[in-house]
């Protein structure tokens, strides 16, 4: 079964509104979660690294005021797309890293969230 | 820098054909290596992984061996099925706290009956 749950799986919102996507680790505590964006037929683009209890680290070119990331607990991270525009329409995927540094850790992915801004 | 290079797709095969998707990497230290699969309209699923040199990851008939000498982690399957049609991503994970997966660009596999 899934160890990382993402919600909602699909969302349609109006241009100018904000939408929140949740990412939960179900079987483990994730001190670090990652948010990716995937354009059609493209690879995953890392948007930001979310650390529990601290500010997210954004990749170059990603607007931190537009893509708000909160990692309030060891099992939950949220991505809020603020003042959404049609060009924000995309597939957003979260992932969580289990375990500590060492050979046993693995990254698990959520099911992804399709965002359509109309 | 750290990076993953995958063979360009799409790869088109007939059912029961042999599959190889090449993957090479550049990394500092000794990363863990992964293959993820993405079916149409879905998120990523871990297919297999290897955490040290000479390890072989295997799952659902797919295999990949961590080759440190050639910095490679090629994905193979002896007999593909139509249901294997998907996008396959090779990735590495540095052995450092808080680092994200580094992905290749993905290879689309299309299997016809």
PDB file of C-alpha atoms in Angstrom:
ATOM      1  CA  UNK A   1       0.000   0.000   0.000  1.00  0.00           C
ATOM      2  CA  UNK A   2       0.902   3.625  -0.362  1.00  0.00           C
ATOM      3  CA  UNK A   3       3.217   5.037   2.256  1.00  0.00           C
ATOM      4  CA  UNK A   4       2.884   8.604   1.048  1.00  0.00           C
ATOM      5  CA  UNK A   5      -0.586   9.982   0.464  1.00  0.00           C
ATOM      6  CA  UNK A   6      -1.319  13.094  -1.538  1.00  0.00           C
ATOM      7  CA  UNK A   7      -4.611  14.969  -1.622  1.00  0.00           C
ATOM      8  CA  UNK A   8      -6.438  16.037  -3.675  1.00  0.00           C
ATOM      9  CA  UNK A   9      -5.596  13.889  -6.663  1.00  0.00           C
ATOM     10  CA  UNK A  10      -7.294  16.309  -9.020  1.00  0.00           C
ATOM     11  CA  UNK A  11      -8.351  19.896  -8.502  1.00  0.00           C
ATOM     12  CA  UNK A  12      -9.732  22.574 -10.758  1.00  0.00           C
ATOM     13  CA  UNK A  13      -9.608  26.151  -9.577  1.00  0.00           C
ATOM     14  CA  UNK A  14     -10.361  29.550 -10.995  1.00  0.00           C
ATOM     15  CA  UNK A  15      -7.613  31.902 -12.010  1.00  0.00           C
ATOM     16  CA  UNK A  16      -6.627  34.170  -9.119  1.00  0.00           C
ATOM     17  CA  UNK A  17      -7.620  31.771  -6.361  1.00  0.00           C
ATOM     18  CA  UNK A  18      -5.346  29.684  -4.147  1.00  0.00           C
ATOM     19  CA  UNK A  19      -5.267  25.933  -3.813  1.00  0.00           C
ATOM     20  CA  UNK A  20      -3.652  23.723  -1.190  1.00  0.00           C
ATOM     21  CA  UNK A  21      -2.204  20.260  -1.763  1.00  0.00           C
ATOM     22  CA  UNK A  22      -1.422  17.988   1.165  1.00  0.00           C
ATOM     23  CA  UNK A  23       1.261  15.343   1.411  1.00  0.00           C
ATOM     24  CA  UNK A  24       1.261  12.857   4.275  1.00  0.00           C
ATOM     25  CA  UNK A  25       3.692  10.113   5.164  1.00  0.00           C
ATOM     26  CA  UNK A  26       1.597   7.257   6.491  1.00  0.00           C
ATOM     27  CA  UNK A  27       4.031   4.708   7.892  1.00  0.00           C
ATOM     28  CA  UNK A  28       6.997   6.780   8.911  1.00  0.00           C
ATOM     29  CA  UNK A  29       8.124  10.163  10.102  1.00  0.00           C
ATOM     30  CA  UNK A  30       9.584  12.276   7.360  1.00  0.00           C
ATOM     31  CA  UNK A  31      11.852  15.056   8.482  1.00  0.00           C
ATOM     32  CA  UNK A  32      12.317  15.987   4.860  1.00  0.00           C
ATOM     33  CA  UNK A  33       9.737  16.105   2.099  1.00  0.00           C
ATOM     34  CA  UNK A  34      10.187  17.229  -1.481  1.00  0.00           C
ATOM     35  CA  UNK A  35       7.861  18.867  -3.948  1.00  0.00           C
ATOM     36  CA  UNK A  36       8.177  18.295  -7.666  1.00  0.00           C
ATOM     37  CA  UNK A  37       6.398  19.611 -10.686  1.00  0.00           C
ATOM     38  CA  UNK A  38       6.020  17.638 -13.874  1.00  0.00           C
ATOM     39  CA  UNK A  39       5.041  19.064 -17.222  1.00  0.00           C
ATOM     40  CA  UNK A  40       3.448  16.780 -19.822  1.00  0.00           C
ATOM     41  CA  UNK A  41       5.914  14.237 -21.176  1.00  0.00           C
ATOM     42  CA  UNK A  42       8.709  15.793 -19.170  1.00  0.00           C
ATOM     43  CA  UNK A  43      10.827  14.779 -16.255  1.00  0.00           C
ATOM     44  CA  UNK A  44      10.281  15.892 -12.697  1.00  0.00           C
ATOM     45  CA  UNK A  45      11.458  19.318 -11.690  1.00  0.00           C
ATOM     46  CA  UNK A  46      12.368  19.695  -8.037  1.00  0.00           C
ATOM     47  CA  UNK A  47      10.627  22.778  -6.698  1.00  0.00           C
ATOM     48  CA  UNK A  48      11.596  22.791  -3.053  1.00  0.00           C
ATOM     49  CA  UNK A  49      12.821  20.798  -0.104  1.00  0.00           C
ATOM     50  CA  UNK A  50      10.578  20.949   2.921  1.00  0.00           C
ATOM     51  CA  UNK A  51      12.078  20.483   6.368  1.00  0.00           C
ATOM     52  CA  UNK A  52       9.915  19.937   9.396  1.00  0.00           C
ATOM     53  CA  UNK A  53       9.762  22.995  11.588  1.00  0.00           C
ATOM     54  CA  UNK A  54      11.793  25.255   9.331  1.00  0.00           C
ATOM     55  CA  UNK A  55      11.468  27.190   6.117  1.00  0.00           C
ATOM     56  CA  UNK A  56      11.515  25.355   2.849  1.00  0.00           C
ATOM     57  CA  UNK A  57      14.501  25.556   0.565  1.00  0.00           C
ATOM     58  CA  UNK A  58      13.463  26.533  -2.936  1.00  0.00           C
ATOM     59  CA  UNK A  59      15.225  25.673  -6.151  1.00  0.00           C
ATOM     60  CA  UNK A  60      16.434  28.431  -8.385  1.00  0.00           C
ATOM     61  CA  UNK A  61      13.652  29.945 -10.439  1.00  0.00           C
ATOM     62  CA  UNK A  62      10.817  28.804  -8.169  1.00  0.00           C
ATOM     63  CA  UNK A  63       8.830  31.671  -6.674  1.00  0.00           C
ATOM     64  CA  UNK A  64       8.589  31.085  -2.944  1.00  0.00           C
ATOM     65  CA  UNK A  65       5.797  33.632  -2.533  1.00  0.00           C
ATOM     66  CA  UNK A  66       3.714  31.847  -5.123  1.00  0.00           C
ATOM     67  CA  UNK A  67       4.362  28.292  -4.020  1.00  0.00           C
ATOM     68  CA  UNK A  68       4.025  28.317  -0.254  1.00  0.00           C
ATOM     69  CA  UNK A  69       5.308  25.229   1.473  1.00  0.00           C
ATOM     70  CA  UNK A  70       4.629  24.373   5.076  1.00  0.00           C
ATOM     71  CA  UNK A  71       5.974  21.332   6.902  1.00  0.00           C
ATOM     72  CA  UNK A  72       4.092  21.574  10.157  1.00  0.00           C
ATOM     73  CA  UNK A  73       4.675  18.058  11.427  1.00  0.00           C
ATOM     74  CA  UNK A  74       6.781  14.991  10.760  1.00  0.00           C
ATOM     75  CA  UNK A  75       3.996  13.484   8.673  1.00  0.00           C
ATOM     76  CA  UNK A  76       2.495  16.427   6.814  1.00  0.00           C
ATOM     77  CA  UNK A  77       3.709  18.944   4.281  1.00  0.00           C
ATOM     78  CA  UNK A  78       1.478  21.265   2.284  1.00  0.00           C
ATOM     79  CA  UNK A  79       1.966  23.142  -0.968  1.00  0.00           C
ATOM     80  CA  UNK A  80      -0.236  26.162  -1.553  1.00  0.00           C
ATOM     81  CA  UNK A  81      -0.344  27.646  -5.028  1.00  0.00           C
ATOM     82  CA  UNK A  82      -1.336  31.249  -4.479  1.00  0.00           C
ATOM     83  CA  UNK A  83      -3.096  33.452  -7.029  1.00  0.00           C
ATOM     84  CA  UNK A  84      -3.078  30.605  -9.470  1.00  0.00           C
ATOM     85  CA  UNK A  85      -2.840  31.209 -13.201  1.00  0.00           C
ATOM     86  CA  UNK A  86      -3.402  28.838 -16.117  1.00  0.00           C
ATOM     87  CA  UNK A  87       0.354  28.413 -16.566  1.00  0.00           C
ATOM     88  CA  UNK A  88       0.455  26.886 -13.068  1.00  0.00           C
ATOM     89  CA  UNK A  89      -1.593  23.973 -14.377  1.00  0.00           C
ATOM     90  CA  UNK A  90       0.577  20.929 -13.943  1.00  0.00           C
ATOM     91  CA  UNK A  91       1.106  17.646 -12.149  1.00  0.00           C
ATOM     92  CA  UNK A  92       2.532  18.198  -8.683  1.00  0.00           C
ATOM     93  CA  UNK A  93       4.159  15.322  -6.846  1.00  0.00           C
ATOM     94  CA  UNK A  94       5.442  15.152  -3.308  1.00  0.00           C
ATOM     95  CA  UNK A  95       7.909  12.697  -1.889  1.00  0.00           C
ATOM     96  CA  UNK A  96       9.262  11.859   1.521  1.00  0.00           C
ATOM     97  CA  UNK A  97      12.567  10.447   2.592  1.00  0.00           C
ATOM     98  CA  UNK A  98      12.379   7.654   5.118  1.00  0.00           C
ATOM     99  CA  UNK A  99      15.049   6.766   7.580  1.00  0.00           C
ATOM    100  CA  UNK A 100      18.264   8.493   8.378  1.00  0.00           C
ATOM    101  CA  UNK A 101      21.403   8.914   6.350  1.00  0.00           C
ATOM    102  CA  UNK A 102      22.643   5.510   5.353  1.00  0.00           C
ATOM    103  CA  UNK A 103      22.094   2.704   2.935  1.00  0.00           C
ATOM    104  CA  UNK A 104      18.605   1.870   4.069  1.00  0.00           C
ATOM    105  CA  UNK A 105      16.789   5.057   3.252  1.00  0.00           C
ATOM    106  CA  UNK A 106      14.422   5.339   0.357  1.00  0.00           C
ATOM    107  CA  UNK A 107      12.287   8.049  -1.119  1.00  0.00           C
ATOM    108  CA  UNK A 108       8.606   7.352  -1.581  1.00  0.00           C
ATOM    109  CA  UNK A 109       6.276   9.325  -3.784  1.00  0.00           C
ATOM    110  CA  UNK A 110       2.713  10.427  -3.416  1.00  0.00           C
ATOM    111  CA  UNK A 111       0.200   9.673  -6.118  1.00  0.00           C
ATOM    112  CA  UNK A 112       0.442  13.184  -7.513  1.00  0.00           C
ATOM    113  CA  UNK A 113      -2.052  15.998  -7.851  1.00  0.00           C
ATOM    114  CA  UNK A 114      -3.349  17.308 -11.157  1.00  0.00           C
ATOM    115  CA  UNK A 115      -3.969  21.021 -10.938  1.00  0.00           C
ATOM    116  CA  UNK A 116      -5.982  22.725 -13.639  1.00  0.00           C
ATOM    117  CA  UNK A 117      -6.424  26.484 -13.455  1.00  0.00           C
ATOM    118  CA  UNK A 118      -9.238  27.835 -15.596  1.00  0.00           C
TER     119      UNK A 118
ATOM    120  CA  UNK B   1      28.016  18.001 -10.374  1.00  0.00           C
ATOM    121  CA  UNK B   2      25.720  15.112  -9.622  1.00  0.00           C
ATOM    122  CA  UNK B   3      23.595  13.935 -12.532  1.00  0.00           C
ATOM    123  CA  UNK B   4      21.832  11.019 -14.189  1.00  0.00           C
ATOM    124  CA  UNK B   5      21.799  10.333 -17.907  1.00  0.00           C
ATOM    125  CA  UNK B   6      19.261   8.014 -19.490  1.00  0.00           C
ATOM    126  CA  UNK B   7      18.944   6.821 -23.017  1.00  0.00           C
ATOM    127  CA  UNK B   8      16.582   8.860 -25.115  1.00  0.00           C
ATOM    128  CA  UNK B   9      13.238   7.348 -25.915  1.00  0.00           C
ATOM    129  CA  UNK B  10      10.759   6.364 -26.913  1.00  0.00           C
ATOM    130  CA  UNK B  11      11.578   2.699 -26.890  1.00  0.00           C
ATOM    131  CA  UNK B  12       9.121   0.647 -28.904  1.00  0.00           C
ATOM    132  CA  UNK B  13       9.103  -3.133 -28.521  1.00  0.00           C
ATOM    133  CA  UNK B  14       6.939  -6.094 -29.328  1.00  0.00           C
ATOM    134  CA  UNK B  15       5.603  -8.236 -26.532  1.00  0.00           C
ATOM    135  CA  UNK B  16       8.139 -10.758 -25.184  1.00  0.00           C
ATOM    136  CA  UNK B  17      11.103  -8.786 -26.507  1.00  0.00           C
ATOM    137  CA  UNK B  18      14.176  -8.119 -24.368  1.00  0.00           C
ATOM    138  CA  UNK B  19      14.409  -4.681 -22.808  1.00  0.00           C
ATOM    139  CA  UNK B  20      17.436  -2.614 -21.886  1.00  0.00           C
ATOM    140  CA  UNK B  21      17.249   0.994 -20.789  1.00  0.00           C
ATOM    141  CA  UNK B  22      20.675   2.482 -20.206  1.00  0.00           C
ATOM    142  CA  UNK B  23      21.415   4.712 -17.248  1.00  0.00           C
ATOM    143  CA  UNK B  24      24.716   6.231 -16.194  1.00  0.00           C
ATOM    144  CA  UNK B  25      25.425   8.594 -13.344  1.00  0.00           C
ATOM    145  CA  UNK B  26      27.900  11.094 -12.004  1.00  0.00           C
ATOM    146  CA  UNK B  27      28.010  11.542  -8.271  1.00  0.00           C
ATOM    147  CA  UNK B  28      30.211  12.380  -5.343  1.00  0.00           C
ATOM    148  CA  UNK B  29      30.599   9.628  -2.830  1.00  0.00           C
ATOM    149  CA  UNK B  30      28.547   6.457  -3.022  1.00  0.00           C
ATOM    150  CA  UNK B  31      24.942   7.134  -3.919  1.00  0.00           C
ATOM    151  CA  UNK B  32      21.982   4.793  -3.843  1.00  0.00           C
ATOM    152  CA  UNK B  33      20.454   4.127  -7.249  1.00  0.00           C
ATOM    153  CA  UNK B  34      16.813   3.698  -8.159  1.00  0.00           C
ATOM    154  CA  UNK B  35      14.458   2.965 -10.991  1.00  0.00           C
ATOM    155  CA  UNK B  36      10.985   4.457 -10.778  1.00  0.00           C
ATOM    156  CA  UNK B  37       8.088   3.753 -13.112  1.00  0.00           C
ATOM    157  CA  UNK B  38       5.257   6.102 -13.988  1.00  0.00           C
ATOM    158  CA  UNK B  39       2.139   4.750 -15.655  1.00  0.00           C
ATOM    159  CA  UNK B  40      -0.028   7.156 -17.664  1.00  0.00           C
ATOM    160  CA  UNK B  41      -1.762   9.663 -15.438  1.00  0.00           C
ATOM    161  CA  UNK B  42      -0.236   8.334 -12.247  1.00  0.00           C
ATOM    162  CA  UNK B  43       2.514   9.207  -9.802  1.00  0.00           C
ATOM    163  CA  UNK B  44       5.853   7.482  -9.472  1.00  0.00           C
ATOM    164  CA  UNK B  45       6.292   3.991  -8.128  1.00  0.00           C
ATOM    165  CA  UNK B  46       9.554   2.592  -6.906  1.00  0.00           C
ATOM    166  CA  UNK B  47      10.487  -0.283  -9.198  1.00  0.00           C
ATOM    167  CA  UNK B  48      13.803  -1.343  -7.716  1.00  0.00           C
ATOM    168  CA  UNK B  49      16.856  -0.004  -5.983  1.00  0.00           C
ATOM    169  CA  UNK B  50      20.468  -0.791  -5.132  1.00  0.00           C
ATOM    170  CA  UNK B  51      22.434   0.817  -2.366  1.00  0.00           C
ATOM    171  CA  UNK B  52      26.013  -0.251  -3.011  1.00  0.00           C
ATOM    172  CA  UNK B  53      28.330  -1.456  -5.738  1.00  0.00           C
ATOM    173  CA  UNK B  54      27.525  -4.860  -7.273  1.00  0.00           C
ATOM    174  CA  UNK B  55      24.083  -4.920  -5.664  1.00  0.00           C
ATOM    175  CA  UNK B  56      21.352  -6.141  -7.976  1.00  0.00           C
ATOM    176  CA  UNK B  57      17.875  -4.745  -7.583  1.00  0.00           C
ATOM    177  CA  UNK B  58      15.003  -6.792  -8.977  1.00  0.00           C
ATOM    178  CA  UNK B  59      11.235  -6.610  -9.087  1.00  0.00           C
ATOM    179  CA  UNK B  60       8.471  -7.823 -11.418  1.00  0.00           C
ATOM    180  CA  UNK B  61      11.024  -9.360 -13.772  1.00  0.00           C
ATOM    181  CA  UNK B  62      13.064  -6.180 -14.027  1.00  0.00           C
ATOM    182  CA  UNK B  63      16.684  -6.123 -12.921  1.00  0.00           C
ATOM    183  CA  UNK B  64      19.469  -3.588 -12.604  1.00  0.00           C
ATOM    184  CA  UNK B  65      22.983  -3.976 -11.247  1.00  0.00           C
ATOM    185  CA  UNK B  66      24.926  -1.176  -9.587  1.00  0.00           C
ATOM    186  CA  UNK B  67      28.199  -0.991 -11.537  1.00  0.00           C
ATOM    187  CA  UNK B  68      30.632   1.357  -9.860  1.00  0.00           C
ATOM    188  CA  UNK B  69      33.390   0.789 -12.402  1.00  0.00           C
ATOM    189  CA  UNK B  70      31.193   1.950 -15.266  1.00  0.00           C
ATOM    190  CA  UNK B  71      28.951   4.222 -13.135  1.00  0.00           C
ATOM    191  CA  UNK B  72      25.921   2.524 -14.612  1.00  0.00           C
ATOM    192  CA  UNK B  73      22.592   1.091 -13.508  1.00  0.00           C
ATOM    193  CA  UNK B  74      21.001  -0.290 -16.662  1.00  0.00           C
ATOM    194  CA  UNK B  75      17.459  -1.613 -16.449  1.00  0.00           C
ATOM    195  CA  UNK B  76      16.725  -4.969 -18.078  1.00  0.00           C
ATOM    196  CA  UNK B  77      13.804  -7.297 -18.508  1.00  0.00           C
ATOM    197  CA  UNK B  78      13.898 -10.552 -20.394  1.00  0.00           C
ATOM    198  CA  UNK B  79      10.363 -10.509 -21.782  1.00  0.00           C
ATOM    199  CA  UNK B  80       8.287  -7.359 -21.748  1.00  0.00           C
ATOM    200  CA  UNK B  81       4.512  -7.224 -21.639  1.00  0.00           C
ATOM    201  CA  UNK B  82       2.033  -4.667 -22.917  1.00  0.00           C
ATOM    202  CA  UNK B  83       1.361  -3.729 -19.308  1.00  0.00           C
ATOM    203  CA  UNK B  84       4.986  -2.607 -18.943  1.00  0.00           C
ATOM    204  CA  UNK B  85       4.287   0.390 -21.171  1.00  0.00           C
ATOM    205  CA  UNK B  86       5.177   3.396 -19.034  1.00  0.00           C
ATOM    206  CA  UNK B  87       7.845   6.003 -18.425  1.00  0.00           C
ATOM    207  CA  UNK B  88      10.917   4.792 -16.557  1.00  0.00           C
ATOM    208  CA  UNK B  89      13.091   7.116 -14.519  1.00  0.00           C
ATOM    209  CA  UNK B  90      16.571   6.360 -13.287  1.00  0.00           C
ATOM    210  CA  UNK B  91      17.569   8.299 -10.181  1.00  0.00           C
ATOM    211  CA  UNK B  92      20.295   8.626  -7.609  1.00  0.00           C
ATOM    212  CA  UNK B  93      20.190   9.615  -3.974  1.00  0.00           C
ATOM    213  CA  UNK B  94      23.248  11.031  -2.307  1.00  0.00           C
ATOM    214  CA  UNK B  95      24.116   9.682   1.088  1.00  0.00           C
ATOM    215  CA  UNK B  96      23.546  13.036   2.721  1.00  0.00           C
ATOM    216  CA  UNK B  97      20.697  14.050   4.981  1.00  0.00           C
ATOM    217  CA  UNK B  98      18.024  16.163   3.382  1.00  0.00           C
ATOM    218  CA  UNK B  99      19.029  15.699  -0.249  1.00  0.00           C
ATOM    219  CA  UNK B 100      16.467  14.992  -2.950  1.00  0.00           C
ATOM    220  CA  UNK B 101      16.516  12.384  -5.670  1.00  0.00           C
ATOM    221  CA  UNK B 102      18.291  13.402  -8.831  1.00  0.00           C
ATOM    222  CA  UNK B 103      16.383  12.135 -11.838  1.00  0.00           C
ATOM    223  CA  UNK B 104      17.214  11.286 -15.356  1.00  0.00           C
ATOM    224  CA  UNK B 105      14.885  12.666 -18.015  1.00  0.00           C
ATOM    225  CA  UNK B 106      12.850   9.492 -18.275  1.00  0.00           C
ATOM    226  CA  UNK B 107      12.479   6.916 -21.021  1.00  0.00           C
ATOM    227  CA  UNK B 108       9.105   6.107 -22.502  1.00  0.00           C
ATOM    228  CA  UNK B 109       8.542   2.429 -23.204  1.00  0.00           C
ATOM    229  CA  UNK B 110       5.768   1.341 -25.524  1.00  0.00           C
ATOM    230  CA  UNK B 111       5.062  -2.377 -25.879  1.00  0.00           C
ATOM    231  CA  UNK B 112       2.716  -3.658 -28.552  1.00  0.00           C
ATOM    232  CA  UNK B 113       1.047  -7.055 -28.796  1.00  0.00           C
TER     233      UNK B 113
END
